[in-house]
Amino acid sequence: EGREDLQVNQLETQMWIKPDIQKTDVDFSEILNAIQEIAKDVNIFFDELEGVNSPSKDDDSLLHHGNLTSTSDDASRLEVVGEEVPDKNKTNGLYFRDGKCRIDYILVYRKSNPQTEKREVFERNIRAEGLQMEKESSLTNSDIIFVKLHAPWEVLGKYAELMNVRMPFRRKIYYLHRRYKFMNRIEKQISRFRGWLPRKPMKLDKETLPDLEENDCYTAPFSQQRIHHFIIHNKDTFFNNATRSRIVHHILQRVKYEEGKNKIGLNRLLSNGSYEAAFPLHEGSYRSKNSIKTHGAENHRHLLYECWASWGVWYKYQPLDLVRRYFGEKIGLYFAWLGWYTGMLFPAAFIGLFVFLYGVTTLNHCQVSKEVCQATDIIMCPICDKYCPFMRLSDSCIYAKVTHLFDNGATVFFAVFMAVWATVFLEFWKRRRAVIAYDWDLIDWEEEEEEIRPQFEAKYSKKERMNPISGKPEPYQAFADKCSRLIVSASGIFFMICVVIAAVFGIVIYRVVTVSTFAAFKWALIRNNSQVATTGTAVCINFCIIMLLNVLYEKVALFLTNLEQPRTESEWENSFTLKMFLFQFVNLNSSTFYIAFFLGRFTGHPGAYLRLINRWRLEECHPSGCLIDLCMQMGIIMVLKQTWNNFMELGYPLIQNWWTRRKLRQEYGTQGKTSFPQWEKDYNLQPMNAYGLFDEYLEMILQFGFTTIFVAAFPLAPLLALLNNIIEIRLDAYKFVTQWRRPLASRAKDIGIWYGILEGIGILSVITNAFVIAVTSDFIPRLVYAYKYGPCAGQGEAGQKCMVGYVNASLSVFLVSDFENRSEPTSNGSEFSGSPLKYCRYRDYRDPPHSPVPYGYTLQFWHVLAARLAFIIVFEHLVFCIKHLISYLIPDLPKDLRDRMRREKYLIQEMMYEAELERLQKERKERKKNGKSYHNEWP
């Protein structure tokens, strides 16, 4: 017989032998003994066979012998009565008092809570569902009661079938395509060459950490009728801990606690305070006295800490299969996306660094910066009223050189590259997500019909209609009521955006007021760099306002989302996510948009300045341009924001947990904490955020916006994002493993609404980068001068020799006597030439004061304006065409994955048919052996 014939358990053997027992004279006990011997022999032989052929291992069976969940021997597989339970199981806090029943879920309540009757009904119904229960009082507070829940095999099997939990039933057989001999030779040469190279340091060591190997088996929805098809070594470890907790949570969400149609579910009991907390347990401590390489991992939590959350493995790949196995698919997908995003940042950071270094290497050859540094005879007009002095153009030499580092010939190429990079990143993530969904059995998974939110039920319980899916009556929200609430919510969003604009307006007023103050400052360092000091302080104040408004926005978004009364939790989450992203995106980028597109654009000219409220003169750009202000804004905000987020993500839980441990040490001594059971230790940890992974995703999406939207002005943004993300992955991992209670393992097929937001940011980045290059930088004016007005005009060249005289051509002349009274400087400029200045220069394309139309726009101004508009149109259309072409050429599903899925579907059907055929043949042989025969039997 083949391998499938040997995979027979005791339950199946009894099924086809028991009917014949009643019709024979053989002693019943002898038959049962014979059955046990046969089953034991079959299992032992099957185990030996599995040992020869690379064994398929259960999740917990790979841990070393000292682990709490390790598989011992064949007797444990047959669940022999009278099995000895290790004493460690009774004391580690992962099992009931008997040391046999593993704790799958913990409920926490206080005895002083008045909701006693609801809890009693709820717990009575829990027992009726088949769950086993045990209670323990807290060692630190006798008022706190822990309810330990365990799901027996029968309950797990029943609900696993109802929930369509996919479980392994056959080892995968890979189909290799037929290859040509030439390709085989090339592959052999490549593999031989790789053997000479050192092993990739990023890969995890699977020899010392064998638990990283995931079962490579075909899976199918669990069925109790076809239980003999599945690979079951040990019923205790067949369902891993995350799946067991998910099944128990599924049961708890459907248990009633009061008479009534809507009095059901654990979430409602948590919201009304009947229970204080509910969580699955961590699998023991994440630390061990012994080395993981010599003694193995104590548990999966310890393994995750050593190979994922430890700072010593920051350069290695993430063990995503292990993360998914411990935390569930939803959290696993977040870390898979974060890892993919971080990996895709490497080429973007490299190209951005190359653009910056190109600016450094060509700095000494830049004709524009040379002319600025040598322009000691060009006197610039004051940049503010009264207190700002005249200044030489050569005084801005440093700023001209710094501007060249970011605004050089490679900037346009980098902007196009980043626009294409954003599309490639999203398209290849779809392919990566498809592979992950296939490996994690999420291809055919569909979300269950969600429960209605209790708040929605309470609000609209009087009006009902039939659910088209379930066919049951449910509360219904009228269309007019829904529209009115959406209008009010949209008005609230608009009002908060106006608050952001008002904050930006306040920053603008601060800038125009303080630039004069700093210009009259007694310290020479600040007085000579008044504009830089104004920009730096304004950015820091803007950052503080951003952080304060973020707190307000969260409360407003929560209020508006609850006002809309979403029907389900996913609708509530999507609505809240969209509002919070919109608020924070506008809050974070509004000042950046002002500096990029409005600063210095509408100031007028000397003698006719435009003023704010007819009082304050609008701020001008530095003589070297506005790009340096934009670079400062992005650099300071990005660094401060990421530093603050990382500190709050890890610092707050660390401080909270440290304070809890400190109080416990004061009350129970240094040894008290280690002797606490696991449920007590986990209860003292911080719960996961109320919004789940929202904060983690939001931080990365906002960073993605910074990396793409204004990347033409700050090419180092991808590099800063890369460095931050390398730290972010380990920070989040450390937080999940050590500082937070274990979250419930939940399933998800993708990253949800965040993907659409990423696509929107990718489209916006093309538009903003086109405007940054055309409007903010001097790329277009230099190009127009080189081809139309420079020494190489009409020759079709645009090298550095063609830029001679550009600085003088980009400056206009102003007659000092034409100054307004309120803007006339206190100094007359006699310190430059010994006599009062008659003329000064300013950045613009205007006619001289003695022309027929004084200070009118020159022809060069209109040429530059036309070139800017043409560049924006050509750039956008070109990049969008490239983006759409790439989206079309890159399929969402890899070809080899599509072939594997089709072949797997075919093989599963064949295996199911063969397994059922073999079972029927065995039953037929047994009937013939026992003297039974039926006519017209098949097969």
PDB file of N, CA, C and O in Angstrom, residues 5-10 13 33-49 74-75 78:
ATOM      1  N   ASP A   5      -2.354   4.951   2.360  1.00  0.00           N
ATOM      2  CA  ASP A   5      -2.971   3.802   3.036  1.00  0.00           C
ATOM      3  C   ASP A   5      -2.495   3.712   4.472  1.00  0.00           C
ATOM      4  O   ASP A   5      -3.219   3.211   5.357  1.00  0.00           O
ATOM      5  N   LEU A   6      -1.267   4.139   4.742  1.00  0.00           N
ATOM      6  CA  LEU A   6      -0.725   4.024   6.093  1.00  0.00           C
ATOM      7  C   LEU A   6      -1.218   5.142   7.003  1.00  0.00           C
ATOM      8  O   LEU A   6      -1.122   5.026   8.220  1.00  0.00           O
ATOM      9  N   GLN A   7      -1.724   6.223   6.405  1.00  0.00           N
ATOM     10  CA  GLN A   7      -2.123   7.369   7.237  1.00  0.00           C
ATOM     11  C   GLN A   7      -3.554   7.149   7.735  1.00  0.00           C
ATOM     12  O   GLN A   7      -4.495   7.784   7.306  1.00  0.00           O
ATOM     13  N   VAL A   8      -3.700   6.227   8.640  1.00  0.00           N
ATOM     14  CA  VAL A   8      -5.004   5.865   9.198  1.00  0.00           C
ATOM     15  C   VAL A   8      -4.925   6.080  10.685  1.00  0.00           C
ATOM     16  O   VAL A   8      -4.011   5.594  11.338  1.00  0.00           O
ATOM     17  N   ASN A   9      -5.864   6.802  11.252  1.00  0.00           N
ATOM     18  CA  ASN A   9      -5.857   7.003  12.694  1.00  0.00           C
ATOM     19  C   ASN A   9      -6.870   6.080  13.366  1.00  0.00           C
ATOM     20  O   ASN A   9      -7.631   5.370  12.706  1.00  0.00           O
ATOM     21  N   GLN A  10      -6.858   6.112  14.668  1.00  0.00           N
ATOM     22  CA  GLN A  10      -7.674   5.190  15.438  1.00  0.00           C
ATOM     23  C   GLN A  10      -9.154   5.411  15.201  1.00  0.00           C
ATOM     24  O   GLN A  10      -9.938   4.474  15.136  1.00  0.00           O
ATOM     25  N   THR A  13     -10.287   3.729  11.989  1.00  0.00           N
ATOM     26  CA  THR A  13     -10.278   2.269  12.125  1.00  0.00           C
ATOM     27  C   THR A  13     -11.525   1.790  12.848  1.00  0.00           C
ATOM     28  O   THR A  13     -12.149   0.793  12.454  1.00  0.00           O
ATOM     29  N   ASN A  33      -8.373  -4.150  21.776  1.00  0.00           N
ATOM     30  CA  ASN A  33      -6.929  -4.248  21.979  1.00  0.00           C
ATOM     31  C   ASN A  33      -6.196  -4.429  20.648  1.00  0.00           C
ATOM     32  O   ASN A  33      -5.129  -3.848  20.412  1.00  0.00           O
ATOM     33  N   ALA A  34      -6.797  -5.267  19.794  1.00  0.00           N
ATOM     34  CA  ALA A  34      -6.185  -5.479  18.485  1.00  0.00           C
ATOM     35  C   ALA A  34      -6.169  -4.198  17.667  1.00  0.00           C
ATOM     36  O   ALA A  34      -5.199  -3.875  16.971  1.00  0.00           O
ATOM     37  N   ILE A  35      -7.273  -3.441  17.778  1.00  0.00           N
ATOM     38  CA  ILE A  35      -7.339  -2.172  17.042  1.00  0.00           C
ATOM     39  C   ILE A  35      -6.249  -1.216  17.502  1.00  0.00           C
ATOM     40  O   ILE A  35      -5.572  -0.572  16.696  1.00  0.00           O
ATOM     41  N   GLN A  36      -6.054  -1.131  18.828  1.00  0.00           N
ATOM     42  CA  GLN A  36      -5.037  -0.224  19.354  1.00  0.00           C
ATOM     43  C   GLN A  36      -3.642  -0.634  18.894  1.00  0.00           C
ATOM     44  O   GLN A  36      -2.811   0.199  18.561  1.00  0.00           O
ATOM     45  N   GLU A  37      -3.384  -1.959  18.872  1.00  0.00           N
ATOM     46  CA  GLU A  37      -2.067  -2.426  18.433  1.00  0.00           C
ATOM     47  C   GLU A  37      -1.850  -2.094  16.953  1.00  0.00           C
ATOM     48  O   GLU A  37      -0.775  -1.659  16.550  1.00  0.00           O
ATOM     49  N   ILE A  38      -2.919  -2.296  16.148  1.00  0.00           N
ATOM     50  CA  ILE A  38      -2.793  -1.997  14.715  1.00  0.00           C
ATOM     51  C   ILE A  38      -2.535  -0.513  14.500  1.00  0.00           C
ATOM     52  O   ILE A  38      -1.653  -0.102  13.740  1.00  0.00           O
ATOM     53  N   ALA A  39      -3.315   0.316  15.190  1.00  0.00           N
ATOM     54  CA  ALA A  39      -3.152   1.771  15.030  1.00  0.00           C
ATOM     55  C   ALA A  39      -1.772   2.220  15.465  1.00  0.00           C
ATOM     56  O   ALA A  39      -1.152   3.084  14.847  1.00  0.00           O
ATOM     57  N   LYS A  40      -1.281   1.601  16.583  1.00  0.00           N
ATOM     58  CA  LYS A  40       0.044   1.996  17.071  1.00  0.00           C
ATOM     59  C   LYS A  40       1.116   1.616  16.071  1.00  0.00           C
ATOM     60  O   LYS A  40       2.027   2.403  15.773  1.00  0.00           O
ATOM     61  N   ASP A  41       1.014   0.399  15.509  1.00  0.00           N
ATOM     62  CA  ASP A  41       2.000  -0.034  14.525  1.00  0.00           C
ATOM     63  C   ASP A  41       1.961   0.862  13.289  1.00  0.00           C
ATOM     64  O   ASP A  41       2.996   1.234  12.735  1.00  0.00           O
ATOM     65  N   VAL A  42       0.731   1.184  12.849  1.00  0.00           N
ATOM     66  CA  VAL A  42       0.606   2.023  11.663  1.00  0.00           C
ATOM     67  C   VAL A  42       1.219   3.395  11.891  1.00  0.00           C
ATOM     68  O   VAL A  42       1.945   3.934  11.073  1.00  0.00           O
ATOM     69  N   ASN A  43       0.945   3.968  13.060  1.00  0.00           N
ATOM     70  CA  ASN A  43       1.481   5.301  13.361  1.00  0.00           C
ATOM     71  C   ASN A  43       2.993   5.284  13.455  1.00  0.00           C
ATOM     72  O   ASN A  43       3.677   6.181  12.976  1.00  0.00           O
ATOM     73  N   ILE A  44       3.532   4.242  14.121  1.00  0.00           N
ATOM     74  CA  ILE A  44       4.981   4.162  14.259  1.00  0.00           C
ATOM     75  C   ILE A  44       5.636   4.004  12.899  1.00  0.00           C
ATOM     76  O   ILE A  44       6.628   4.657  12.581  1.00  0.00           O
ATOM     77  N   PHE A  45       5.039   3.131  12.054  1.00  0.00           N
ATOM     78  CA  PHE A  45       5.607   2.923  10.733  1.00  0.00           C
ATOM     79  C   PHE A  45       5.506   4.199   9.888  1.00  0.00           C
ATOM     80  O   PHE A  45       6.420   4.559   9.149  1.00  0.00           O
ATOM     81  N   PHE A  46       4.393   4.896  10.037  1.00  0.00           N
ATOM     82  CA  PHE A  46       4.226   6.146   9.295  1.00  0.00           C
ATOM     83  C   PHE A  46       5.230   7.196   9.749  1.00  0.00           C
ATOM     84  O   PHE A  46       5.783   7.951   8.957  1.00  0.00           O
ATOM     85  N   ASP A  47       5.512   7.218  11.060  1.00  0.00           N
ATOM     86  CA  ASP A  47       6.494   8.171  11.580  1.00  0.00           C
ATOM     87  C   ASP A  47       7.881   7.860  11.031  1.00  0.00           C
ATOM     88  O   ASP A  47       8.647   8.766  10.696  1.00  0.00           O
ATOM     89  N   GLU A  48       8.226   6.577  10.946  1.00  0.00           N
ATOM     90  CA  GLU A  48       9.516   6.208  10.394  1.00  0.00           C
ATOM     91  C   GLU A  48       9.607   6.602   8.925  1.00  0.00           C
ATOM     92  O   GLU A  48      10.615   7.091   8.447  1.00  0.00           O
ATOM     93  N   LEU A  49       8.477   6.392   8.207  1.00  0.00           N
ATOM     94  CA  LEU A  49       8.453   6.776   6.805  1.00  0.00           C
ATOM     95  C   LEU A  49       8.600   8.272   6.635  1.00  0.00           C
ATOM     96  O   LEU A  49       9.301   8.767   5.756  1.00  0.00           O
ATOM     97  N   ASP A  74       5.109   8.572  20.525  1.00  0.00           N
ATOM     98  CA  ASP A  74       3.913   8.012  19.886  1.00  0.00           C
ATOM     99  C   ASP A  74       2.766   7.856  20.862  1.00  0.00           C
ATOM    100  O   ASP A  74       1.598   7.908  20.481  1.00  0.00           O
ATOM    101  N   ALA A  75       3.086   7.636  22.101  1.00  0.00           N
ATOM    102  CA  ALA A  75       2.008   7.489  23.080  1.00  0.00           C
ATOM    103  C   ALA A  75       1.198   8.757  23.198  1.00  0.00           C
ATOM    104  O   ALA A  75      -0.018   8.715  23.348  1.00  0.00           O
ATOM    105  N   LEU A  78      -1.315   9.059  20.377  1.00  0.00           N
ATOM    106  CA  LEU A  78      -2.501   8.225  20.534  1.00  0.00           C
ATOM    107  C   LEU A  78      -3.304   8.613  21.757  1.00  0.00           C
ATOM    108  O   LEU A  78      -4.309   7.985  22.066  1.00  0.00           O
TER     109      LEU A  78
END
